[in-house]
PDB file of C-alpha atoms in Angstrom:
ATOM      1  CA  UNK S   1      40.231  64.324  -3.691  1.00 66.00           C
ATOM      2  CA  UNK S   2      43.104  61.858  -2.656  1.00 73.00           C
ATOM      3  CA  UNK S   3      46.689  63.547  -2.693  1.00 74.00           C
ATOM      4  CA  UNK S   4      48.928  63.419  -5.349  1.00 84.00           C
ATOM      5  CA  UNK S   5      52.090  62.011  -3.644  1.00 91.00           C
ATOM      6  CA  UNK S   6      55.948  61.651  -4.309  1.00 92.00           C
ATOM      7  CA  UNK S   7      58.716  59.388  -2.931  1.00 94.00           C
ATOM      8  CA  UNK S   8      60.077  61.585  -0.154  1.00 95.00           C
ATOM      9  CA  UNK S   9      57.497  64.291   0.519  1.00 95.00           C
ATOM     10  CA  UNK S  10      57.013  65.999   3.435  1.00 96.00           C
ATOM     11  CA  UNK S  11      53.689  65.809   5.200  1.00 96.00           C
ATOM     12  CA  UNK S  12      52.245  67.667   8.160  1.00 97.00           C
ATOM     13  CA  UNK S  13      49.337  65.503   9.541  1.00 96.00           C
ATOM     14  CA  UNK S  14      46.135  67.182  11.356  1.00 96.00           C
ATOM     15  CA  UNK S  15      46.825  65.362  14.516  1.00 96.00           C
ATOM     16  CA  UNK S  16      49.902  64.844  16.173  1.00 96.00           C
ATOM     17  CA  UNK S  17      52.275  61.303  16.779  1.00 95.00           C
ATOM     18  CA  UNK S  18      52.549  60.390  20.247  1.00 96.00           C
ATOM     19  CA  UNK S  19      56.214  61.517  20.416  1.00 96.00           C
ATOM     20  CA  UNK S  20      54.622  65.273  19.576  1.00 96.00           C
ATOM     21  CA  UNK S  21      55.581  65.597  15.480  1.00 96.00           C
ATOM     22  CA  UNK S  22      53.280  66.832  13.384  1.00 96.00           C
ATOM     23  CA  UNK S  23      55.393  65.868   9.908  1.00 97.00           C
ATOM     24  CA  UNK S  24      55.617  62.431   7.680  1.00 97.00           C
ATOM     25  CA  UNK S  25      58.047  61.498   5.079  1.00 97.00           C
ATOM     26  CA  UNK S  26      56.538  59.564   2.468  1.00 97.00           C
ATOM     27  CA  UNK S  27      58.449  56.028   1.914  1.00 97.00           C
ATOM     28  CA  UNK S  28      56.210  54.246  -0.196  1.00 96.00           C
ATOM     29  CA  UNK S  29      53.948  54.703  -3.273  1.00 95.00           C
ATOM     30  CA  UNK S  30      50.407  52.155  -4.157  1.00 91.00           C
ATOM     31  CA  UNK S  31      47.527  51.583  -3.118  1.00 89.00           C
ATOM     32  CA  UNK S  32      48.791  51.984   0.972  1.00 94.00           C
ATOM     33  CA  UNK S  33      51.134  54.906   1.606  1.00 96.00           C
ATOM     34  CA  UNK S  34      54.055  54.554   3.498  1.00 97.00           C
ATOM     35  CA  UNK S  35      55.187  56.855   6.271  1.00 98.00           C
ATOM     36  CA  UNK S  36      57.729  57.357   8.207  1.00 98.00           C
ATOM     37  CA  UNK S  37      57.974  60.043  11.788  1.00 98.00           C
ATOM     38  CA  UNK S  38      59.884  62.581  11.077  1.00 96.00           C
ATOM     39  CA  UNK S  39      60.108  62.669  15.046  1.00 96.00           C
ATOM     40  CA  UNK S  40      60.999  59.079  16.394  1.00 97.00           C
ATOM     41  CA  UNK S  41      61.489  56.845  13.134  1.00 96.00           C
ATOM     42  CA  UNK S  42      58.424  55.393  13.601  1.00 98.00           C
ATOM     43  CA  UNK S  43      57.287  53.747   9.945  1.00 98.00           C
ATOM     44  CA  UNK S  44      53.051  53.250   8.957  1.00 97.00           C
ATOM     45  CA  UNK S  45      50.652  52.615   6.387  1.00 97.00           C
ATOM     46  CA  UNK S  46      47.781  54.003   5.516  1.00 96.00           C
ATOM     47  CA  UNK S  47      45.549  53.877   2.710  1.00 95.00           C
ATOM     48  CA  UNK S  48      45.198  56.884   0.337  1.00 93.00           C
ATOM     49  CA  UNK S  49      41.708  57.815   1.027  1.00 94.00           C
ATOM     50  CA  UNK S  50      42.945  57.795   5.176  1.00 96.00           C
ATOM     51  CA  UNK S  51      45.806  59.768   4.494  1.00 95.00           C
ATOM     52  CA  UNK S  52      43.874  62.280   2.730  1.00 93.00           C
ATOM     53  CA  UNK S  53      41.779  62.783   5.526  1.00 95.00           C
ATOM     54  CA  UNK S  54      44.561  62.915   7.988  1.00 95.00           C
ATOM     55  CA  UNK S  55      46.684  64.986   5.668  1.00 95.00           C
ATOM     56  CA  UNK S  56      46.811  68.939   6.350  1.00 94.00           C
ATOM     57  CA  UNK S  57      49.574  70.228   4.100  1.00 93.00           C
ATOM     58  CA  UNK S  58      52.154  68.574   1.515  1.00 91.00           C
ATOM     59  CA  UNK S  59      54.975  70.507   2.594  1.00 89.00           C
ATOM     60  CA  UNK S  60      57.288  69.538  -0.457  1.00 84.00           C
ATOM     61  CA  UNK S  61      54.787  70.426  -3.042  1.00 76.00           C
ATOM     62  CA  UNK S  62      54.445  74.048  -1.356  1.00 69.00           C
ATOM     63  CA  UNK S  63      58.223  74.029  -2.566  1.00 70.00           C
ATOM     64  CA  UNK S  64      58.209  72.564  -5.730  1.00 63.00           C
ATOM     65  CA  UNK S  65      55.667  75.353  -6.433  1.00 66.00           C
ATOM     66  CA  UNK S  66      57.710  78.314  -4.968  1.00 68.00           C
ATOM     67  CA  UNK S  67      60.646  77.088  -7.093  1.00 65.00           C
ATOM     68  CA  UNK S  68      60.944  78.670 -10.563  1.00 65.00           C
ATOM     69  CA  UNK S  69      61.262  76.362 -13.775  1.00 61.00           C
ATOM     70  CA  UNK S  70      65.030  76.076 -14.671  1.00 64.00           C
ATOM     71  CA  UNK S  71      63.821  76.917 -18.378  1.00 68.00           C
ATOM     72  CA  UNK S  72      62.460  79.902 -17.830  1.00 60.00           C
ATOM     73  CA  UNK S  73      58.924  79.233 -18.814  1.00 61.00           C
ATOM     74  CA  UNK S  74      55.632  79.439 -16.310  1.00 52.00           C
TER      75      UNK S  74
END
């Protein structure tokens, strides 16, 4: 299943970057996502169906669902 992704997610990647992070930021939305090192600044592309792959955990979605709705309703 390919990801369902947001501007500015956090990602932690199976394998590491050769400066030794583990996490992504996401910096651009289509048919390519854009990420950025969360270590050295270091920007790439890669297509959805590579990312999902490549991608262990979306670490902001793990908080948008911790977070309670502001309504009050599950």
């Amino acid at each position: 299943m390919l990801p369902d992704l947001q501007m500015r997610d956090h990602l932690r990647l199976r394998k590491p970057h050769p400066c030794g992070s583990y996490e992504w930021t996401v910096v651009r939305l289509g048919a390519d996502i854009g990420l950025e090192c969360k270590g050295c600044g270091h920007r790439a592309m890669l297509t959805r169906r590579e990312l999902a792959k490549r991608m262990k955990t979306n670490l902001s979605q793990k908080e948008r669902e911790s977070k309670p709705d502001p309504k009050g309703l599950s």
